[in-house]
Amino acid sequence: LYTATVVVKNASGKEIGSATTTLTVAIPALGHNYGEDDICTVCGVHKLVITQQPKTTYTKMGEVGKTTVEAEGDGLTYKWYIKNEGQSKYSRSSITGATYSCRMSEKAKNRRVTCIITDQYGNEVQTKTVLFREAASIVSEPKTAAYAKKDKTVKVTIEASGDGLTYQWYLKNAGSDKYTKSTIKTDTYTVTMSEKVNGRRIRCVVKDKYGNKVETKTFILRMSATITSQPESVTVKKGATAEATVKAAGDGLTYQW
C-alpha cells in the first residue's frame, strides 16, 4: 500500500486544494512469468525477456567456439546445460555468464547447448537449443611442391576434418592466367607428369555439409630430372672427335660428365 497526496493548483500556480488517498499496487508473486503487459513502472520491475537467442556455431577442430544469449530483466543469472552426442540427458555446465564457449574436440562435436536465465524475482526463461558443429578444416598437407619423373605419376594428398566433406581441385598450367576446375573430387590429386603438367599449380577447396569452406595452399607440380635418351657408345678413328649425347627433361638442368 502507498499513500499519495494530490495537490491542485490554478493557472497562476496557487494551491487551491489537496487530498490524500491510498494507492494499491499489485506486484506479481514470486515465480510469475510476465506477460506482454506485466511491466510495473511504479515498483521498477522489468519483464524478463530474451532479446537475442544463441546460435549454432561452426568451429574448426582445436579452436574455441562461442555462442551468446542476450536478455533483459533485473538481476539476471545464467545456467548453461550441455548434452554431448550419444548422451541421453543434459548436465550442468560450469559457465555462468551470457556466453558459452568451449574448445572444439571429438567430445564437443555436435554438443547440444541451452541456457536457463533467471531474474532476481525467481522468473525463468529458457533459450532454444543450439549445436556446436565442427567446421571443415585442413589437418595436414604436403609441402608446396611435388615432383615426379616424366611419364610417372605425381600425387598430392591432403587430410581434412569435418562432416560430409567434399573436395574440389582447381588447376592452372604454366603460362595460363586463371584456374580451371579439375574433374578430381577426392582428397588426392593424381596426374601423369608431362611437359604440359610441369609447372602446374593446383589447390583444393574442401566443403562440409553445413556449407563451410576451407582452401588448401597452392601446390606446384614439378618434373624431376629425367633422362629421356641415354648416350650411346661410339667408335672413331684415331685423332677424330668422339661425341656422345644425353637427352634429359626437367627444370634448370646441369650436366656433369
XYZ file of N, CA and C in Angstrom:
771
model
N 0.834 -1.195 0.000
C 0.000 0.000 0.000
C 0.871 1.248 0.000
N 0.474 2.241 -0.782
C 1.195 3.507 -0.847
C 0.194 4.632 -0.551
N 0.660 5.686 0.192
C -0.160 6.869 0.444
C 0.284 7.968 -0.487
N -0.657 8.545 -1.230
C -0.334 9.591 -2.192
C -1.149 10.842 -1.892
N -0.541 12.023 -2.019
C -1.224 13.298 -1.839
C -1.340 13.994 -3.173
N -2.574 14.364 -3.527
C -2.829 15.061 -4.777
C -2.998 16.549 -4.492
N -2.172 17.381 -5.108
C -2.237 18.828 -4.912
C -2.747 19.473 -6.186
N -3.772 20.315 -6.070
C -4.366 21.008 -7.217
C -3.973 22.470 -7.180
N -3.439 22.982 -8.315
C -3.065 24.391 -8.420
C -3.767 25.021 -9.601
N -3.954 26.387 -9.479
C -4.585 27.116 -10.580
C -3.522 27.535 -11.579
N -3.953 28.301 -12.595
C -3.057 28.699 -13.665
C -1.889 29.536 -13.177
N -2.083 30.297 -12.095
C -1.021 31.150 -11.558
C -0.097 30.401 -10.613
N -0.385 29.094 -10.383
C 0.457 28.299 -9.518
C 0.034 28.291 -8.076
N -1.082 28.914 -7.749
C -1.542 28.959 -6.364
C -2.300 27.667 -6.036
N -1.949 27.095 -4.854
C -2.605 25.874 -4.417
C -4.051 26.167 -4.042
N -4.947 25.396 -4.600
C -6.372 25.639 -4.326
C -7.019 24.435 -3.661
N -6.235 23.389 -3.400
C -6.815 22.235 -2.722
C -5.899 21.037 -2.772
N -6.096 20.094 -1.866
C -5.303 18.870 -1.857
C -6.117 17.758 -1.231
N -5.709 16.532 -1.509
C -6.400 15.385 -0.937
C -5.419 14.233 -0.803
N -5.580 13.434 0.220
C -4.721 12.271 0.449
C -5.511 11.009 0.160
N -4.848 10.083 -0.571
C -5.528 8.842 -0.918
C -4.572 7.665 -0.773
N -5.106 6.471 -0.791
C -4.283 5.265 -0.689
C -4.204 4.593 -2.047
N -2.943 4.288 -2.469
C -2.700 3.668 -3.771
C -2.278 2.221 -3.551
N -2.987 1.301 -4.162
C -2.658 -0.125 -4.056
C -2.022 -0.593 -5.351
N -0.791 -1.182 -5.273
C -0.072 -1.685 -6.438
C 0.050 -3.199 -6.325
N -0.433 -3.916 -7.322
C -0.364 -5.377 -7.315
C 0.976 -5.810 -7.901
N 1.824 -6.455 -7.067
C 3.122 -6.946 -7.505
C 3.007 -8.441 -7.771
N 3.414 -8.921 -8.952
C 3.286 -10.349 -9.263
C 3.992 -11.212 -8.231
N 3.437 -12.371 -7.984
C 4.003 -13.293 -6.997
C 5.317 -13.872 -7.500
N 6.165 -14.337 -6.589
C 7.437 -14.945 -6.920
C 7.223 -16.146 -7.844
N 8.016 -16.175 -8.908
C 7.895 -17.278 -9.860
C 6.933 -16.988 -10.989
N 6.297 -15.813 -10.959
C 5.358 -15.457 -12.019
C 6.100 -15.191 -13.321
N 5.627 -15.728 -14.422
C 6.182 -15.439 -15.742
C 5.412 -14.284 -16.354
N 6.085 -13.197 -16.603
C 5.429 -11.988 -17.081
C 4.833 -12.161 -18.463
N 3.698 -11.535 -18.662
C 3.089 -11.472 -19.982
C 3.503 -10.183 -20.662
N 2.910 -9.900 -21.806
C 3.269 -8.709 -22.561
C 3.038 -7.426 -21.792
N 2.048 -7.398 -20.890
C 1.706 -6.164 -20.192
C 2.177 -6.138 -18.746
N 2.941 -7.129 -18.340
C 3.370 -7.219 -16.944
C 4.618 -6.394 -16.677
N 4.581 -5.121 -16.907
C 5.679 -4.220 -16.591
C 5.168 -3.209 -15.569
N 5.773 -3.237 -14.405
C 5.319 -2.360 -13.335
C 6.217 -1.138 -13.269
N 5.752 -0.011 -13.807
C 6.576 1.194 -13.833
C 6.649 1.855 -12.461
N 5.680 1.574 -11.608
C 5.692 2.189 -10.282
C 6.738 1.521 -9.398
N 6.781 0.162 -9.396
C 7.696 -0.544 -8.500
C 9.025 -0.867 -9.167
N 9.236 -0.533 -10.469
C 10.513 -0.708 -11.129
C 10.822 -2.123 -11.562
N 9.847 -2.973 -11.715
C 10.062 -4.354 -12.147
C 10.089 -4.398 -13.671
N 11.118 -5.054 -14.241
C 11.238 -5.171 -15.687
C 10.997 -6.609 -16.118
N 10.274 -6.746 -17.174
C 9.947 -8.072 -17.695
C 11.203 -8.814 -18.128
N 11.288 -10.092 -17.772
C 12.381 -10.955 -18.205
C 12.095 -11.417 -19.627
N 12.985 -11.083 -20.551
C 12.751 -11.429 -21.952
C 14.088 -11.675 -22.651
N 14.121 -12.674 -23.516
C 15.293 -12.934 -24.347
C 15.202 -12.053 -25.585
N 16.212 -11.219 -25.791
C 16.213 -10.317 -26.944
C 17.027 -10.864 -28.116
N 17.942 -11.788 -27.838
C 18.733 -12.408 -28.907
C 19.072 -13.844 -28.507
N 18.544 -14.792 -29.269
C 18.796 -16.195 -28.984
C 20.245 -16.573 -29.330
N 20.821 -17.562 -28.649
C 22.133 -18.066 -29.058
C 22.019 -18.731 -30.423
N 23.157 -18.922 -31.075
C 23.153 -19.501 -32.413
C 24.049 -20.736 -32.476
N 23.696 -21.644 -33.371
C 24.555 -22.788 -33.632
C 25.886 -22.285 -34.176
N 26.979 -22.850 -33.662
C 28.301 -22.387 -34.061
C 29.023 -23.457 -34.873
N 29.952 -22.990 -35.713
C 30.770 -23.874 -36.535
C 32.227 -23.528 -36.253
N 32.939 -24.451 -35.645
C 34.290 -24.186 -35.168
C 35.243 -25.256 -35.657
N 36.415 -24.836 -36.110
C 37.420 -25.789 -36.568
C 37.975 -26.564 -35.378
N 38.368 -27.795 -35.629
C 38.916 -28.663 -34.594
C 40.096 -27.979 -33.899
N 40.037 -27.945 -32.559
C 41.105 -27.347 -31.773
C 40.920 -25.882 -31.463
N 39.982 -25.216 -32.149
C 39.725 -23.803 -31.901
C 38.546 -23.638 -30.945
N 38.406 -22.427 -30.380
C 37.357 -22.160 -29.395
C 36.124 -21.580 -30.087
N 34.965 -22.201 -29.823
C 33.698 -21.703 -30.347
C 32.901 -21.019 -29.251
N 32.105 -20.041 -29.630
C 31.316 -19.281 -28.652
C 29.900 -19.063 -29.160
N 28.951 -19.023 -28.218
C 27.576 -18.629 -28.536
C 27.053 -17.788 -27.379
N 26.296 -16.744 -27.692
C 25.878 -15.769 -26.684
C 24.375 -15.558 -26.714
N 23.772 -15.407 -25.531
C 22.367 -15.043 -25.410
C 22.291 -13.626 -24.855
N 21.337 -12.860 -25.368
C 21.101 -11.517 -24.857
C 19.708 -11.470 -24.249
N 19.612 -10.901 -23.044
C 18.328 -10.860 -22.341
C 18.205 -9.562 -21.556
N 16.946 -9.210 -21.231
C 16.655 -8.038 -20.418
C 15.886 -8.470 -19.184
N 16.158 -7.812 -18.072
C 15.493 -8.129 -16.819
C 16.323 -7.647 -15.655
N 15.871 -7.930 -14.461
C 16.549 -7.466 -13.246
C 17.349 -8.596 -12.613
N 18.635 -8.322 -12.340
C 19.477 -9.269 -11.627
C 19.562 -10.626 -12.286
N 19.907 -10.654 -13.555
C 19.883 -11.904 -14.313
C 21.052 -12.827 -13.964
N 20.756 -14.117 -13.895
C 21.781 -15.149 -13.761
C 21.580 -16.169 -14.881
N 22.674 -16.849 -15.254
C 22.646 -17.745 -16.395
C 23.139 -19.130 -15.990
N 22.398 -20.142 -16.396
C 22.787 -21.533 -16.169
C 22.770 -22.247 -17.521
N 23.947 -22.690 -17.945
C 24.050 -23.396 -19.211
C 24.016 -24.907 -18.974
N 23.362 -25.606 -19.892
C 23.261 -27.060 -19.813
C 23.721 -27.646 -21.136
N 24.443 -28.774 -21.070
C 25.010 -29.381 -22.272
C 24.658 -30.865 -22.348
N 24.605 -31.362 -23.571
C 24.396 -32.793 -23.808
C 25.249 -33.202 -24.995
N 26.251 -34.033 -24.729
C 27.130 -34.492 -25.793
C 26.451 -35.553 -26.650
N 26.970 -35.722 -27.843
C 26.406 -36.711 -28.760
C 26.463 -38.103 -28.124
N 25.338 -38.809 -28.142
C 25.268 -40.133 -27.558
C 24.759 -40.160 -26.136
N 24.685 -38.990 -25.485
C 24.162 -38.929 -24.123
C 22.648 -38.785 -24.147
N 22.003 -39.242 -23.071
C 20.541 -39.212 -23.008
C 19.990 -38.005 -22.265
N 20.808 -37.344 -21.463
C 20.297 -36.201 -20.713
C 21.349 -35.110 -20.573
N 20.863 -33.926 -20.221
C 21.723 -32.754 -20.087
C 22.417 -32.736 -18.726
N 23.587 -32.098 -18.686
C 24.301 -31.874 -17.436
C 24.628 -30.390 -17.321
N 24.784 -29.928 -16.100
C 25.033 -28.512 -15.826
C 26.467 -28.136 -16.176
N 26.626 -27.039 -16.908
C 27.947 -26.516 -17.235
C 28.425 -25.605 -16.111
N 29.724 -25.410 -16.024
C 30.284 -24.509 -15.016
C 30.226 -23.054 -15.450
N 29.856 -22.809 -16.689
C 29.789 -21.437 -17.215
C 28.542 -20.736 -16.695
N 28.712 -19.526 -16.160
C 27.597 -18.796 -15.546
C 27.371 -17.428 -16.176
N 28.028 -17.149 -17.292
C 27.841 -15.879 -17.978
C 26.901 -16.001 -19.153
N 26.747 -14.905 -19.891
C 25.835 -14.889 -21.030
C 26.420 -15.577 -22.259
N 27.708 -15.908 -22.214
C 28.375 -16.551 -23.347
C 28.880 -17.931 -22.966
N 28.521 -18.912 -23.766
C 29.041 -20.271 -23.586
C 30.159 -20.473 -24.586
N 31.301 -20.994 -24.117
C 32.423 -21.251 -25.009
C 33.062 -22.583 -24.668
N 33.608 -23.234 -25.674
C 34.373 -24.472 -25.453
C 35.269 -24.708 -26.662
N 36.330 -25.473 -26.417
C 37.254 -25.811 -27.497
C 36.722 -27.016 -28.259
N 36.711 -26.901 -29.590
C 36.185 -27.987 -30.401
C 37.085 -29.213 -30.306
N 36.453 -30.353 -30.044
C 37.141 -31.632 -29.938
C 36.175 -32.714 -30.383
N 36.650 -33.946 -30.436
C 35.750 -35.042 -30.794
C 34.625 -35.157 -29.770
N 34.922 -34.871 -28.503
C 33.908 -34.936 -27.454
C 32.885 -33.816 -27.594
N 33.357 -32.614 -27.928
C 32.460 -31.448 -28.011
C 31.688 -31.396 -29.330
N 32.111 -32.157 -30.305
C 31.483 -32.144 -31.629
C 30.015 -32.534 -31.528
N 29.143 -31.721 -32.105
C 27.691 -31.928 -32.119
C 27.056 -31.811 -30.725
N 27.747 -31.120 -29.821
C 27.210 -30.886 -28.479
C 25.980 -29.992 -28.551
N 24.923 -30.355 -27.789
C 23.713 -29.538 -27.685
C 23.821 -28.647 -26.443
N 23.440 -27.383 -26.621
C 23.603 -26.402 -25.553
C 22.332 -25.576 -25.403
N 21.902 -25.360 -24.160
C 20.769 -24.486 -23.869
C 21.051 -23.725 -22.580
N 20.352 -22.619 -22.379
C 20.597 -21.777 -21.208
C 19.276 -21.417 -20.533
N 19.263 -21.498 -19.202
C 18.122 -21.042 -18.408
C 18.522 -19.742 -17.717
N 17.745 -18.705 -17.970
C 18.018 -17.382 -17.405
C 17.001 -17.109 -16.302
N 17.482 -16.649 -15.162
C 16.626 -16.377 -14.013
C 16.819 -14.936 -13.569
N 15.704 -14.237 -13.265
C 15.845 -12.882 -12.722
C 15.769 -12.922 -11.196
N 15.940 -11.761 -10.579
C 16.015 -11.709 -9.118
C 14.679 -12.000 -8.435
N 13.599 -12.073 -9.212
C 12.288 -12.374 -8.641
C 11.954 -13.866 -8.743
N 12.865 -14.641 -9.359
C 12.640 -16.069 -9.493
C 12.013 -16.484 -10.803
N 11.751 -15.545 -11.692
C 11.199 -15.887 -13.001
C 12.281 -16.528 -13.868
N 11.905 -17.488 -14.680
C 12.848 -18.197 -15.530
C 12.390 -18.206 -16.980
N 13.350 -18.227 -17.871
C 13.072 -18.377 -19.289
C 14.227 -19.178 -19.883
N 13.910 -20.030 -20.840
C 14.920 -20.905 -21.421
C 15.122 -20.589 -22.895
N 16.388 -20.627 -23.323
C 16.703 -20.391 -24.727
C 16.366 -21.620 -25.560
N 16.396 -21.450 -26.856
C 16.306 -22.608 -27.741
C 17.604 -23.406 -27.621
N 17.592 -24.632 -28.079
C 18.773 -25.479 -28.054
C 19.580 -25.255 -29.331
N 20.895 -25.048 -29.151
C 21.773 -24.851 -30.305
C 22.853 -25.927 -30.295
N 23.561 -26.044 -31.407
C 24.566 -27.093 -31.571
C 25.956 -26.506 -31.751
N 26.950 -27.228 -31.274
C 28.342 -26.908 -31.546
C 28.807 -27.855 -32.642
N 28.901 -27.330 -33.862
C 29.277 -28.135 -35.011
C 30.757 -27.935 -35.335
N 31.352 -28.978 -35.885
C 32.726 -28.854 -36.355
C 32.721 -28.271 -37.755
N 33.536 -27.241 -37.972
C 33.684 -26.664 -39.304
C 34.821 -27.369 -40.032
N 34.726 -27.432 -41.350
C 35.768 -28.062 -42.158
C 37.112 -27.397 -41.890
N 38.151 -28.223 -41.757
C 39.493 -27.691 -41.528
C 40.518 -28.601 -42.185
N 41.661 -28.032 -42.535
C 42.760 -28.798 -43.106
C 43.633 -29.286 -41.959
N 43.783 -30.610 -41.862
C 44.579 -31.196 -40.784
C 46.050 -31.270 -41.172
N 46.312 -31.710 -42.382
C 47.699 -31.776 -42.863
C 47.716 -31.665 -44.380
N 48.810 -31.135 -44.882
C 49.009 -31.013 -46.324
C 50.508 -31.058 -46.601
N 50.906 -31.535 -47.781
C 52.335 -31.655 -48.080
C 52.981 -30.306 -48.343
N 54.265 -30.357 -48.662
C 54.986 -29.137 -48.999
C 54.418 -28.541 -50.285
N 54.904 -27.370 -50.600
C 54.305 -26.627 -51.716
C 54.619 -27.212 -53.091
N 55.578 -28.118 -53.186
C 55.922 -28.692 -54.492
C 55.918 -30.213 -54.425
N 55.505 -30.839 -55.535
C 55.533 -32.293 -55.663
C 56.282 -32.628 -56.948
N 57.101 -33.669 -56.886
C 57.977 -33.996 -58.011
C 57.718 -35.408 -58.533
N 57.891 -35.558 -59.851
C 57.818 -36.878 -60.475
C 58.577 -36.820 -61.791
N 59.147 -37.947 -62.170
C 59.823 -38.007 -63.452
C 58.798 -38.032 -64.574
N 59.267 -37.698 -65.772
C 58.384 -37.674 -66.931
C 57.733 -39.039 -67.123
N 56.423 -39.024 -67.378
C 55.591 -40.208 -67.601
C 55.315 -41.010 -66.332
N 55.732 -40.476 -65.197
C 55.429 -41.108 -63.923
C 54.290 -40.354 -63.229
N 53.657 -41.030 -62.284
C 52.511 -40.440 -61.585
C 52.977 -39.520 -60.454
N 52.381 -38.352 -60.390
C 52.629 -37.422 -59.296
C 51.333 -37.278 -58.500
N 51.453 -37.311 -57.163
C 50.281 -37.253 -56.306
C 50.446 -36.170 -55.241
N 49.320 -35.541 -54.917
C 49.260 -34.617 -53.782
C 48.044 -35.014 -52.954
N 48.266 -35.376 -51.697
C 47.177 -35.806 -50.815
C 47.059 -34.867 -49.631
N 45.827 -34.485 -49.306
C 45.580 -33.640 -48.148
C 44.727 -34.413 -47.149
N 44.764 -33.978 -45.899
C 43.916 -34.570 -44.865
C 43.063 -33.466 -44.258
N 41.766 -33.670 -44.260
C 40.843 -32.668 -43.735
C 39.927 -33.288 -42.695
N 39.322 -32.443 -41.860
C 38.404 -32.903 -40.830
C 37.100 -32.131 -40.933
N 35.984 -32.827 -40.701
C 34.678 -32.186 -40.779
C 33.604 -33.208 -41.114
N 32.374 -32.737 -41.239
C 31.235 -33.615 -41.514
C 30.836 -33.542 -42.981
N 30.726 -34.717 -43.623
C 30.257 -34.775 -45.005
C 31.119 -33.983 -45.961
N 32.425 -34.199 -45.917
C 33.353 -33.393 -46.713
C 33.292 -33.727 -48.204
N 33.404 -32.684 -49.021
C 33.575 -32.843 -50.466
C 34.827 -32.077 -50.874
N 35.428 -32.516 -51.977
C 36.697 -31.941 -52.425
C 36.566 -31.464 -53.870
N 37.077 -30.266 -54.127
C 37.109 -29.754 -55.491
C 38.492 -29.164 -55.754
N 39.198 -29.782 -56.711
C 40.527 -29.301 -57.075
C 40.439 -28.311 -58.234
N 41.368 -27.367 -58.209
C 41.484 -26.376 -59.285
C 42.923 -26.382 -59.772
N 43.122 -26.142 -61.077
C 44.468 -26.185 -61.649
C 44.722 -24.994 -62.565
N 46.000 -24.656 -62.659
C 46.431 -23.598 -63.578
C 47.778 -24.011 -64.159
N 47.816 -24.243 -65.470
C 49.046 -24.656 -66.119
C 50.010 -23.489 -66.262
N 51.270 -23.796 -66.408
C 52.279 -22.762 -66.607
C 51.925 -21.940 -67.845
N 51.970 -20.629 -67.719
C 51.622 -19.748 -68.832
C 50.163 -19.337 -68.854
N 49.327 -20.005 -68.071
C 47.902 -19.644 -68.004
C 47.707 -18.580 -66.935
N 46.667 -17.752 -67.091
C 46.452 -16.673 -66.130
C 45.282 -16.933 -65.181
N 44.599 -18.084 -65.321
C 43.489 -18.363 -64.413
C 43.331 -19.864 -64.161
N 42.693 -20.152 -63.030
C 42.446 -21.543 -62.642
C 41.187 -22.081 -63.322
N 41.214 -23.376 -63.585
C 40.031 -24.073 -64.091
C 39.714 -25.228 -63.140
N 38.460 -25.658 -63.157
C 38.027 -26.725 -62.265
C 38.501 -28.075 -62.784
N 39.055 -28.875 -61.878
C 39.507 -30.217 -62.223
C 38.348 -31.201 -62.087
N 38.481 -32.348 -62.721
C 37.468 -33.398 -62.572
C 37.714 -34.242 -61.320
N 38.840 -34.046 -60.665
C 39.190 -34.821 -59.469
C 38.427 -34.285 -58.260
N 37.744 -35.171 -57.550
C 36.909 -34.766 -56.424
C 37.166 -35.635 -55.179
N 38.416 -36.020 -54.992
C 38.811 -36.789 -53.819
C 39.882 -36.010 -53.066
N 40.378 -36.594 -51.978
C 41.406 -35.902 -51.199
C 42.790 -36.007 -51.824
N 42.904 -36.724 -52.948
C 44.194 -36.894 -53.619
C 44.120 -36.444 -55.075
N 45.047 -35.555 -55.437
C 45.148 -35.129 -56.835
C 46.229 -35.985 -57.497
N 45.864 -36.646 -58.605
C 46.776 -37.558 -59.301
C 46.829 -37.204 -60.778
N 48.048 -37.189 -61.326
C 48.207 -36.907 -62.747
C 49.535 -37.489 -63.217
N 49.623 -37.785 -64.522
C 50.876 -38.268 -65.097
C 51.727 -37.078 -65.516
N 52.991 -37.079 -65.074
C 53.867 -35.951 -65.369
C 54.181 -35.883 -66.863
N 54.087 -34.680 -67.400
C 54.390 -34.436 -68.811
C 54.874 -32.991 -68.933
N 55.254 -32.624 -70.136
C 55.681 -31.240 -70.365
C 54.540 -30.267 -70.045
N 53.309 -30.668 -70.352
C 52.153 -29.810 -70.080
C 51.901 -29.672 -68.580
N 52.103 -30.768 -67.860
C 51.834 -30.761 -66.417
C 52.942 -30.051 -65.645
N 54.162 -30.108 -66.151
C 55.290 -29.494 -65.457
C 55.023 -28.008 -65.179
N 55.118 -27.619 -63.923
C 54.863 -26.231 -63.543
C 53.401 -25.940 -63.220
N 52.539 -26.967 -63.290
C 51.109 -26.772 -62.992
C 50.916 -26.414 -61.510
N 50.044 -25.459 -61.263
C 49.666 -25.082 -59.897
C 48.287 -25.657 -59.583
N 48.164 -26.252 -58.421
C 46.876 -26.828 -58.025
C 46.523 -26.407 -56.600
N 45.257 -26.378 -56.303
C 44.761 -26.109 -54.949
C 43.408 -26.793 -54.807
N 42.978 -27.001 -53.554
C 41.730 -27.724 -53.312
C 40.850 -26.935 -52.354
N 39.551 -26.902 -52.654
C 38.554 -26.300 -51.771
C 37.768 -27.447 -51.131
N 37.817 -27.501 -49.810
C 37.107 -28.537 -49.057
C 35.862 -27.903 -48.448
N 34.734 -28.581 -48.604
C 33.449 -28.055 -48.134
C 32.756 -29.108 -47.272
N 32.183 -28.688 -46.135
C 31.430 -29.640 -45.318
C 29.944 -29.546 -45.628
N 29.149 -30.424 -45.006
C 27.721 -30.492 -45.335
C 26.925 -29.296 -44.824
N 27.557 -28.453 -44.000
C 26.881 -27.256 -43.495
C 27.164 -26.029 -44.361
N 28.033 -26.208 -45.374
C 28.350 -25.098 -46.267
C 29.638 -24.377 -45.943
N 30.323 -24.774 -44.857
C 31.604 -24.155 -44.515
C 32.680 -24.612 -45.487
N 33.547 -23.689 -45.886
C 34.602 -23.997 -46.850
C 35.971 -23.650 -46.280
N 36.963 -24.417 -46.702
C 38.353 -24.117 -46.371
C 39.203 -24.473 -47.581
N 40.243 -23.697 -47.812
C 41.062 -23.879 -49.011
C 42.490 -24.223 -48.632
N 43.083 -25.142 -49.367
C 44.478 -25.503 -49.136
C 45.391 -24.413 -49.686
N 46.661 -24.538 -49.366
C 47.646 -23.682 -50.029
C 47.813 -24.167 -51.479
N 48.557 -23.455 -52.259
C 48.786 -23.824 -53.657
C 50.022 -24.713 -53.769
N 49.880 -25.786 -54.546
C 50.995 -26.712 -54.782
C 51.449 -26.579 -56.238
N 52.747 -26.806 -56.454
C 53.308 -26.778 -57.806
C 53.804 -28.179 -58.152
N 53.439 -28.642 -59.325
C 53.890 -29.954 -59.802
C 55.126 -29.759 -60.672
N 56.226 -30.387 -60.247
C 57.495 -30.207 -60.943
C 57.979 -31.540 -61.524
N 58.614 -31.422 -62.686
C 59.207 -32.603 -63.290
C 60.607 -32.800 -62.722
N 60.849 -33.993 -62.186
C 62.196 -34.329 -61.722
C 63.097 -34.555 -62.935
N 64.392 -34.358 -62.730
C 65.339 -34.608 -63.824
C 65.174 -36.035 -64.335
N 64.917 -36.139 -65.634
C 64.646 -37.448 -66.229
C 65.470 -37.620 -67.502
N 66.192 -38.711 -67.593
C 66.925 -38.994 -68.824
C 65.957 -39.598 -69.827
N 65.804 -38.910 -70.915
C 64.867 -39.386 -71.942
C 65.574 -40.168 -73.044
N 66.886 -39.948 -73.154
C 67.667 -40.695 -74.159
C 69.091 -40.847 -73.633
N 69.523 -42.101 -73.462
C 70.852 -42.370 -72.937
C 71.913 -42.146 -74.031
N 73.123 -41.776 -73.615
C 74.199 -41.690 -74.616
C 74.563 -43.095 -75.122
N 75.107 -43.162 -76.325
C 75.468 -44.450 -76.909
C 76.972 -44.537 -77.107
N 77.459 -45.749 -77.082
C 78.882 -45.962 -77.346
C 79.195 -45.578 -78.786
N 80.384 -44.983 -78.994
C 80.767 -44.569 -80.349
C 82.184 -45.089 -80.640
N 82.432 -45.323 -81.912
C 83.766 -45.757 -82.353
C 84.247 -44.801 -83.431
N 85.454 -44.234 -83.224
C 86.010 -43.291 -84.202
C 87.476 -43.630 -84.437
N 88.004 -43.148 -85.556
C 89.414 -43.341 -85.874
C 90.270 -42.479 -84.956
N 91.511 -42.906 -84.813
C 92.447 -42.163 -84.002
C 92.582 -40.745 -84.520
N 92.496 -39.796 -83.609
C 92.619 -38.395 -83.979
C 91.301 -37.734 -84.311
N 90.245 -38.549 -84.515
C 88.923 -37.964 -84.821
C 88.187 -37.650 -83.507
N 87.197 -36.834 -83.601
C 86.432 -36.419 -82.406
C 85.324 -37.419 -82.111
N 85.288 -37.861 -80.874
C 84.213 -38.765 -80.429
C 83.159 -37.944 -79.684
N 81.934 -38.286 -79.913
C 80.847 -37.485 -79.308
C 79.719 -38.398 -78.846
N 79.268 -38.166 -77.615
C 78.121 -38.914 -77.070
C 77.174 -37.891 -76.449
N 75.906 -38.090 -76.685
C 74.915 -37.101 -76.230
C 73.862 -37.763 -75.353
N 73.478 -37.046 -74.304
C 72.395 -37.497 -73.442
C 71.257 -36.497 -73.560
N 70.052 -37.002 -73.573
C 68.888 -36.125 -73.578
C 68.146 -36.283 -72.249
N 67.719 -35.167 -71.705
C 67.051 -35.191 -70.394
C 65.938 -34.151 -70.353
N 65.007 -34.370 -69.438
C 63.911 -33.424 -69.236
C 63.912 -32.990 -67.767
N 63.521 -31.747 -67.540
C 63.492 -31.212 -66.182
C 63.702 -29.714 -66.205
N 63.733 -29.096 -65.045
C 63.877 -27.649 -64.938
C 65.287 -27.278 -64.526
N 65.904 -26.358 -65.259
C 67.223 -25.839 -64.898
C 68.295 -26.905 -64.827
N 68.344 -27.769 -65.836
C 69.260 -28.907 -65.808
C 70.708 -28.472 -65.934
N 71.573 -29.143 -65.201
C 73.034 -29.003 -65.353
C 73.590 -30.405 -65.592
N 74.770 -30.448 -66.245
C 75.367 -31.725 -66.625
C 76.789 -31.798 -66.104
N 77.112 -32.929 -65.504
C 78.487 -33.169 -65.049
C 78.913 -34.556 -65.515
N 79.849 -34.577 -66.481
C 80.332 -35.860 -67.014
C 81.460 -36.353 -66.126
